[in-house]
mmCIF file of C-alpha atoms in Angstrom:
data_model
loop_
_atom_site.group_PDB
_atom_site.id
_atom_site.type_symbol
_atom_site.label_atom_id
_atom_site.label_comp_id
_atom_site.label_asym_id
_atom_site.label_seq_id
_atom_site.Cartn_x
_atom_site.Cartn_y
_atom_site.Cartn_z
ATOM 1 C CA UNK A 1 -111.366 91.338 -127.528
ATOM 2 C CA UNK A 2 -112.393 92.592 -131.246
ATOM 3 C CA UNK A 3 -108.499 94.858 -131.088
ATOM 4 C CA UNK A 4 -106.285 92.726 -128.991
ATOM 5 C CA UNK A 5 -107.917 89.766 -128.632
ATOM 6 C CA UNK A 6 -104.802 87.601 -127.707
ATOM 7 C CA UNK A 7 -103.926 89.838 -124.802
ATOM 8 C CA UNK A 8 -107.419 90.503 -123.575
ATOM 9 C CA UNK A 9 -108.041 86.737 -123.344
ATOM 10 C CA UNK A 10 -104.712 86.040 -121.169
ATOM 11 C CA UNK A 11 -105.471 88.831 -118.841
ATOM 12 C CA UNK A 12 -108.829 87.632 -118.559
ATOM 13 C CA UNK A 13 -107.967 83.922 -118.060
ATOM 14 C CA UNK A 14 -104.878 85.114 -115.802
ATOM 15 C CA UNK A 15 -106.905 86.815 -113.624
ATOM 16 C CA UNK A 16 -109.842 84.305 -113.109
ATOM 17 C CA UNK A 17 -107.133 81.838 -111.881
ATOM 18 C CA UNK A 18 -105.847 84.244 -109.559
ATOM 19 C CA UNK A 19 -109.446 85.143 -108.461
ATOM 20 C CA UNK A 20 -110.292 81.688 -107.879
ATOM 21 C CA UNK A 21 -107.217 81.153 -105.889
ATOM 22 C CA UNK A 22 -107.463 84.286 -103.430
ATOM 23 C CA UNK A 23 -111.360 83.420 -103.063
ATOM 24 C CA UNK A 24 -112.577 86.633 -105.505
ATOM 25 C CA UNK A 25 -115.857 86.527 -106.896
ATOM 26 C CA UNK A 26 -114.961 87.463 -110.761
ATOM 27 C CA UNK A 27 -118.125 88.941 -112.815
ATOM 28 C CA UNK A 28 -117.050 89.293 -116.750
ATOM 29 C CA UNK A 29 -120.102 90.406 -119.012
ATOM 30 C CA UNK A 30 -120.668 91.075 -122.599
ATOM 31 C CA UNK A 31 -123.324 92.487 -125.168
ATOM 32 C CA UNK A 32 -121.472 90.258 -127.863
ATOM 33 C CA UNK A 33 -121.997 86.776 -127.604
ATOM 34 C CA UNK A 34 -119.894 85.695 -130.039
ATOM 35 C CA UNK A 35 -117.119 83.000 -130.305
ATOM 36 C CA UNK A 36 -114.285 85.437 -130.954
ATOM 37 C CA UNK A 37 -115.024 87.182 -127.406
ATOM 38 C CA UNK A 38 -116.417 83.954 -125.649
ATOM 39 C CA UNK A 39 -113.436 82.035 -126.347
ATOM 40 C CA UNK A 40 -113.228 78.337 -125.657
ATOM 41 C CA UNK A 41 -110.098 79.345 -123.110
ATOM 42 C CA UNK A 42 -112.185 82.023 -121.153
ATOM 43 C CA UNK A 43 -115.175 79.731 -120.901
ATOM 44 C CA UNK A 44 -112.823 76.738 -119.499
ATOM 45 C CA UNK A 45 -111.757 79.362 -116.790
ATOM 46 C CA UNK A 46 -115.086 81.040 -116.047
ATOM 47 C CA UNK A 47 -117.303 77.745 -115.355
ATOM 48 C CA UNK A 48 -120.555 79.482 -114.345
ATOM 49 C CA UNK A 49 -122.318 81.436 -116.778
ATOM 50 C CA UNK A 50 -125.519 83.601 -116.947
ATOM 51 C CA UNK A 51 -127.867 84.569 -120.207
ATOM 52 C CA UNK A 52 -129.960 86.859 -120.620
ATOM 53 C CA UNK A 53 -132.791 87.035 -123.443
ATOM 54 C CA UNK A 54 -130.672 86.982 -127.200
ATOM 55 C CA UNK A 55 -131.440 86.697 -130.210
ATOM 56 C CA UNK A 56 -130.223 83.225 -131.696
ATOM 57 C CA UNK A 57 -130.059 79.926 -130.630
ATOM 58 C CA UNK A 58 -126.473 80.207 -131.673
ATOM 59 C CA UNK A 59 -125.600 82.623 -128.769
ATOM 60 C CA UNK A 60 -126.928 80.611 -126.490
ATOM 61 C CA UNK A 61 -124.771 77.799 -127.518
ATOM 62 C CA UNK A 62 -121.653 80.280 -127.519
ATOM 63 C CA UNK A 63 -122.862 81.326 -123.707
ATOM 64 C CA UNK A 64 -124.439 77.963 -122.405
ATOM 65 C CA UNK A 65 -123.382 75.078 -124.471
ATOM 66 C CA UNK A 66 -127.069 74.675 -124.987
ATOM 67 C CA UNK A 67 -129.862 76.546 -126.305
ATOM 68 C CA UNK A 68 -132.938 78.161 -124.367
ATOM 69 C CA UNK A 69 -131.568 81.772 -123.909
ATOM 70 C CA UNK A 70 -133.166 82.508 -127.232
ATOM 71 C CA UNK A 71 -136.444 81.864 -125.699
ATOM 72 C CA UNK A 72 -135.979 84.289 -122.060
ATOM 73 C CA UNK A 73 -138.870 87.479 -122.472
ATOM 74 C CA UNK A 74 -136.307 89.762 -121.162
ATOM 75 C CA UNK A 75 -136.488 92.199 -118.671
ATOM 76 C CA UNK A 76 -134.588 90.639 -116.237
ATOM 77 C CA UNK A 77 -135.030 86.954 -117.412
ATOM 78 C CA UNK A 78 -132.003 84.588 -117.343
ATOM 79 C CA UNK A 79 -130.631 81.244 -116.902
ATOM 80 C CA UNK A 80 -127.987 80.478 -114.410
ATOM 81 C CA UNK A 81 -125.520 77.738 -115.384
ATOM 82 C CA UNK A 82 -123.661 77.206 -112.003
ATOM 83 C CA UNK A 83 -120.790 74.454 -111.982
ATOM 84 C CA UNK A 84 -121.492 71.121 -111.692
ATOM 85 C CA UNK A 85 -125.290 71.482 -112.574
ATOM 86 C CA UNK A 86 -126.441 69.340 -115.421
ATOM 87 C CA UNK A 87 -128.623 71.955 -116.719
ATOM 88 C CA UNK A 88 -129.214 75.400 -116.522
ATOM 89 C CA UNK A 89 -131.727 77.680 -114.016
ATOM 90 C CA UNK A 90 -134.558 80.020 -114.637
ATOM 91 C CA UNK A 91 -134.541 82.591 -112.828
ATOM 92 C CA UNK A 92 -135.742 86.050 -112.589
ATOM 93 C CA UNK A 93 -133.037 89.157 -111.959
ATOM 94 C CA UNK A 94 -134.263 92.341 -109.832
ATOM 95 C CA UNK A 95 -134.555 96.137 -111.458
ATOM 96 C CA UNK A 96 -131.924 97.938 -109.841
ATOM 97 C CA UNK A 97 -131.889 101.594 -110.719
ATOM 98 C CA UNK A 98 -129.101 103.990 -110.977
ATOM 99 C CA UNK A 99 -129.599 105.940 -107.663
ATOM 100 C CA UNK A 100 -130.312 102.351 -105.445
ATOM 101 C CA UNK A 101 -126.631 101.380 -107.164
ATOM 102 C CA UNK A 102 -125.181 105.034 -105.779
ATOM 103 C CA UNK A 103 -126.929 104.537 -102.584
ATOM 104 C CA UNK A 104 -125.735 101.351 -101.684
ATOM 105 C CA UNK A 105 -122.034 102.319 -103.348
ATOM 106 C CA UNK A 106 -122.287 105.114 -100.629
ATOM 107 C CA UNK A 107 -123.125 103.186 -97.875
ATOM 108 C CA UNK A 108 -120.593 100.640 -97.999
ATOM 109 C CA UNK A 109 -117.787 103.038 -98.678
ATOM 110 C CA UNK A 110 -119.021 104.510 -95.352
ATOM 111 C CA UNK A 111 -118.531 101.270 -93.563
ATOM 112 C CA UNK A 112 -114.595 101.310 -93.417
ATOM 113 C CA UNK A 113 -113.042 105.065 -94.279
ATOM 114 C CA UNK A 114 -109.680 104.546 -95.804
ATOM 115 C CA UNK A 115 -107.058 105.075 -93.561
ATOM 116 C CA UNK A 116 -103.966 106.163 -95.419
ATOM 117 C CA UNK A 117 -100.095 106.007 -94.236
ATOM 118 C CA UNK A 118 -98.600 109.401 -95.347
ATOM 119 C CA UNK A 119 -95.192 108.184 -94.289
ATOM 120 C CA UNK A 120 -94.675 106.319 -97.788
ATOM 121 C CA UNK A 121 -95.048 109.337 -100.117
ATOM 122 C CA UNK A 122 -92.077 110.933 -98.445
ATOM 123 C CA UNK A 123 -89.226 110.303 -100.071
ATOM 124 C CA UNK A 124 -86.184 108.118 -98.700
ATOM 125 C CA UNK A 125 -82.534 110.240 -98.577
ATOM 126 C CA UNK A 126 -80.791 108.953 -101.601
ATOM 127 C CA UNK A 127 -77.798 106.932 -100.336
ATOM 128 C CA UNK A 128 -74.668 107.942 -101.521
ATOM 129 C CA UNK A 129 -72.801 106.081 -104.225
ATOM 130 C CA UNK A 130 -69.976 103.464 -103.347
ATOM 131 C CA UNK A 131 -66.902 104.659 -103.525
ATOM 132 C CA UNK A 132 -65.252 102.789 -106.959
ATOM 133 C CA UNK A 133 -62.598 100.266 -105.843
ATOM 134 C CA UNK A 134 -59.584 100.920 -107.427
ATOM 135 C CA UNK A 135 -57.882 97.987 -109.154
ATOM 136 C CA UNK A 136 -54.319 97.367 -108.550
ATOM 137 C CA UNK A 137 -53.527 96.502 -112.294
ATOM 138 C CA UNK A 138 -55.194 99.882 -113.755
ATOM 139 C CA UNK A 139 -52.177 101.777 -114.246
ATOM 140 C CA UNK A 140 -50.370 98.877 -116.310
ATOM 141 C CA UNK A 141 -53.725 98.609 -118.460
ATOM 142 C CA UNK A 142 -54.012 102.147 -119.285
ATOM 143 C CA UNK A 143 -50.146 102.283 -120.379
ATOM 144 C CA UNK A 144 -51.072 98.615 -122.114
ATOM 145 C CA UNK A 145 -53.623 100.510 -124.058
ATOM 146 C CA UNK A 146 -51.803 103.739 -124.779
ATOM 147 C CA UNK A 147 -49.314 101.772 -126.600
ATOM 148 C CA UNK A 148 -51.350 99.277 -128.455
ATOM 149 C CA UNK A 149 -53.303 102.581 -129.330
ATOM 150 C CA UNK A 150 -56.845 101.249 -129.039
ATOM 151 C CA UNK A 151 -59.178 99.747 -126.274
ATOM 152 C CA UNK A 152 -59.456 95.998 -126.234
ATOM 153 C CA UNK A 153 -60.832 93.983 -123.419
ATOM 154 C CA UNK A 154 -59.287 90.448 -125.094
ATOM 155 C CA UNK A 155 -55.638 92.356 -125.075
ATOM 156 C CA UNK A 156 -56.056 93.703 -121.555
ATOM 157 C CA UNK A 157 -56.923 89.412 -120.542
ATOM 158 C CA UNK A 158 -54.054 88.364 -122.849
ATOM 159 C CA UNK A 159 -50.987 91.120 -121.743
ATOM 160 C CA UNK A 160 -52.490 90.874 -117.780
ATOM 161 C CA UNK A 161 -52.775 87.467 -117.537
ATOM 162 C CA UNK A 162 -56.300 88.010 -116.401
ATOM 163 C CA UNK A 163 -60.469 86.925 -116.781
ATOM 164 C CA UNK A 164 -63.247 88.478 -118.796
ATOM 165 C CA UNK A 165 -64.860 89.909 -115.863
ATOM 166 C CA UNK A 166 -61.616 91.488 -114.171
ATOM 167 C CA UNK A 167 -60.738 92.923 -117.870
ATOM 168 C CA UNK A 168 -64.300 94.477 -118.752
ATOM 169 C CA UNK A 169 -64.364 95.701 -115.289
ATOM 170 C CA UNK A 170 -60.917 97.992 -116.068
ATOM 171 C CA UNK A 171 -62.602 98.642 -119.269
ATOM 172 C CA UNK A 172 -65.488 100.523 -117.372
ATOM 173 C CA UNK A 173 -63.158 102.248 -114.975
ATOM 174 C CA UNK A 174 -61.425 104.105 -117.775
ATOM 175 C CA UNK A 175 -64.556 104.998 -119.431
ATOM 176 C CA UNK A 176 -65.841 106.402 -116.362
ATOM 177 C CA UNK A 177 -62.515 108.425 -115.714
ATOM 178 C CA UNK A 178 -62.821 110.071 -119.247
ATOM 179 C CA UNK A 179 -59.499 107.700 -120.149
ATOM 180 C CA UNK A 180 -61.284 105.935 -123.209
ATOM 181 C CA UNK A 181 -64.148 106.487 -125.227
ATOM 182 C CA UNK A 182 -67.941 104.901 -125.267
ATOM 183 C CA UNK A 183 -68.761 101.461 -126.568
ATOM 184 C CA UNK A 184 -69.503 101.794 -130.317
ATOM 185 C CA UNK A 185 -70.102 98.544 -131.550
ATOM 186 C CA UNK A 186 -67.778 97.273 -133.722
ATOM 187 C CA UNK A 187 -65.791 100.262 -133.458
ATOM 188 C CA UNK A 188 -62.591 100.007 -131.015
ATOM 189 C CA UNK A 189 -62.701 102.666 -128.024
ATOM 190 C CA UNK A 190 -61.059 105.460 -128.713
ATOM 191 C CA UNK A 191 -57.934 106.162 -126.501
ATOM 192 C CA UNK A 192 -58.230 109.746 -124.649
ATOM 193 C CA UNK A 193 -55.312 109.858 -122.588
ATOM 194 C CA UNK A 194 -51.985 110.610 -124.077
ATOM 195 C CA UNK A 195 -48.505 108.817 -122.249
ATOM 196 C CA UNK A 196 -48.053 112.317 -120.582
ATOM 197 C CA UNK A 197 -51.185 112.731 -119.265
ATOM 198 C CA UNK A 198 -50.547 109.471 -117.704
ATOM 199 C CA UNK A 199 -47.355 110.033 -116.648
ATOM 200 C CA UNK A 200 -49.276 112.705 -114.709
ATOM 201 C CA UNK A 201 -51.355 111.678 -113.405
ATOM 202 C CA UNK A 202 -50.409 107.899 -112.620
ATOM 203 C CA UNK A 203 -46.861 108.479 -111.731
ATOM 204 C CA UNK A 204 -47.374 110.999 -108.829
ATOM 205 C CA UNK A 205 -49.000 108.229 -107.037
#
């Protein structure tokens, strides 16, 4: 929250709605009580809140709404806000060491072993391209642009009588075929067939 605060805080609220919606139990904690981390947006979307023991009144407005928190002895005491309560609970939390946390970790990983489908990591056969459909007007656009001497996709939909789409489309075709050059910008494609190359090549067909 203290270096992206704006993208911690949609995550966060993101994810509590989600939670709520598939029926997860969402647990979000903090040492710093403050109202920079404890925003007014994450607090709308997590409506039950827990305090332990701090050390101002004003925390445990920023946690609570209310004060009291300031007043816990620690060690495990806290007040439980649920929803929909009018006021808050005390109650007393259980020491749980390190090792009872591994031990019970362990336990309920041995409950259900992961069973894992091998089948997805191997790879599918890469499918073979489509063959390119060849247009019926691409030898008169190539000899259109040959003699205009540059690559224009307005010209090709003026002299062919044709749309945008069907114009670009030839566009790409030659560019692909090594017939004009790459798109730069303002610049106008450059024109890499000469009128005997395609006499050559278009003419034998």
């Amino acid at each position: 929250m203290i270096v992206a605060p704006a993208d911690v805080e949609d995550a966060i609220c993101r994810l509590a709605q989600m939670a709520r919606a598939a029926g997860i139990h969402l647990v979000v904690a903090t040492q710093r009580p403050s109202v920079d981390v404890i925003t007014g947006l994450i607090k709308a979307n997590i409506p039950s809140r827990v305090s332990f023991a701090v050390s101002s009144q004003i925390d445990s407005r920023t946690i609570l709404d209310m004060g009291g928190a300031e007043k816990l002895l620690g060690k495990g005491d806290m007040l439980f806000f649920p929803v929909g309560a009018s006021k808050p609970v005390r109650v007393q939390g259980a020491f749980l060491s390190d090792r009872e946390v591994d031990d019970l970790v362990t336990y309920l990983k041995k409950q259900a072993e992961p069973v894992y489908d091998d089948k997805i990591l191997v790879e599918a056969p890469a499918e073979e391209p489509a063959p390119e459909i060849e247009d019926e007007l691409l030898a008169q656009a190539v000899l259109i642009l040959i003699e205009s001497g540059h690559a224009s996709i307005s010209m090709l939909q003026r002299r062919l009588h044709i749309g945008y789409a069907r114009a670009a489309r030839l566009i790409d075709i030659m560019e692909k075929r090594g017939i004009v050059g790459g798109y730069e910008g303002s610049k106008p494609r450059a024109i890499l067939m000469s009128l005997e190359q395609y006499q050559q090549v278009f003419k034998k067909r």
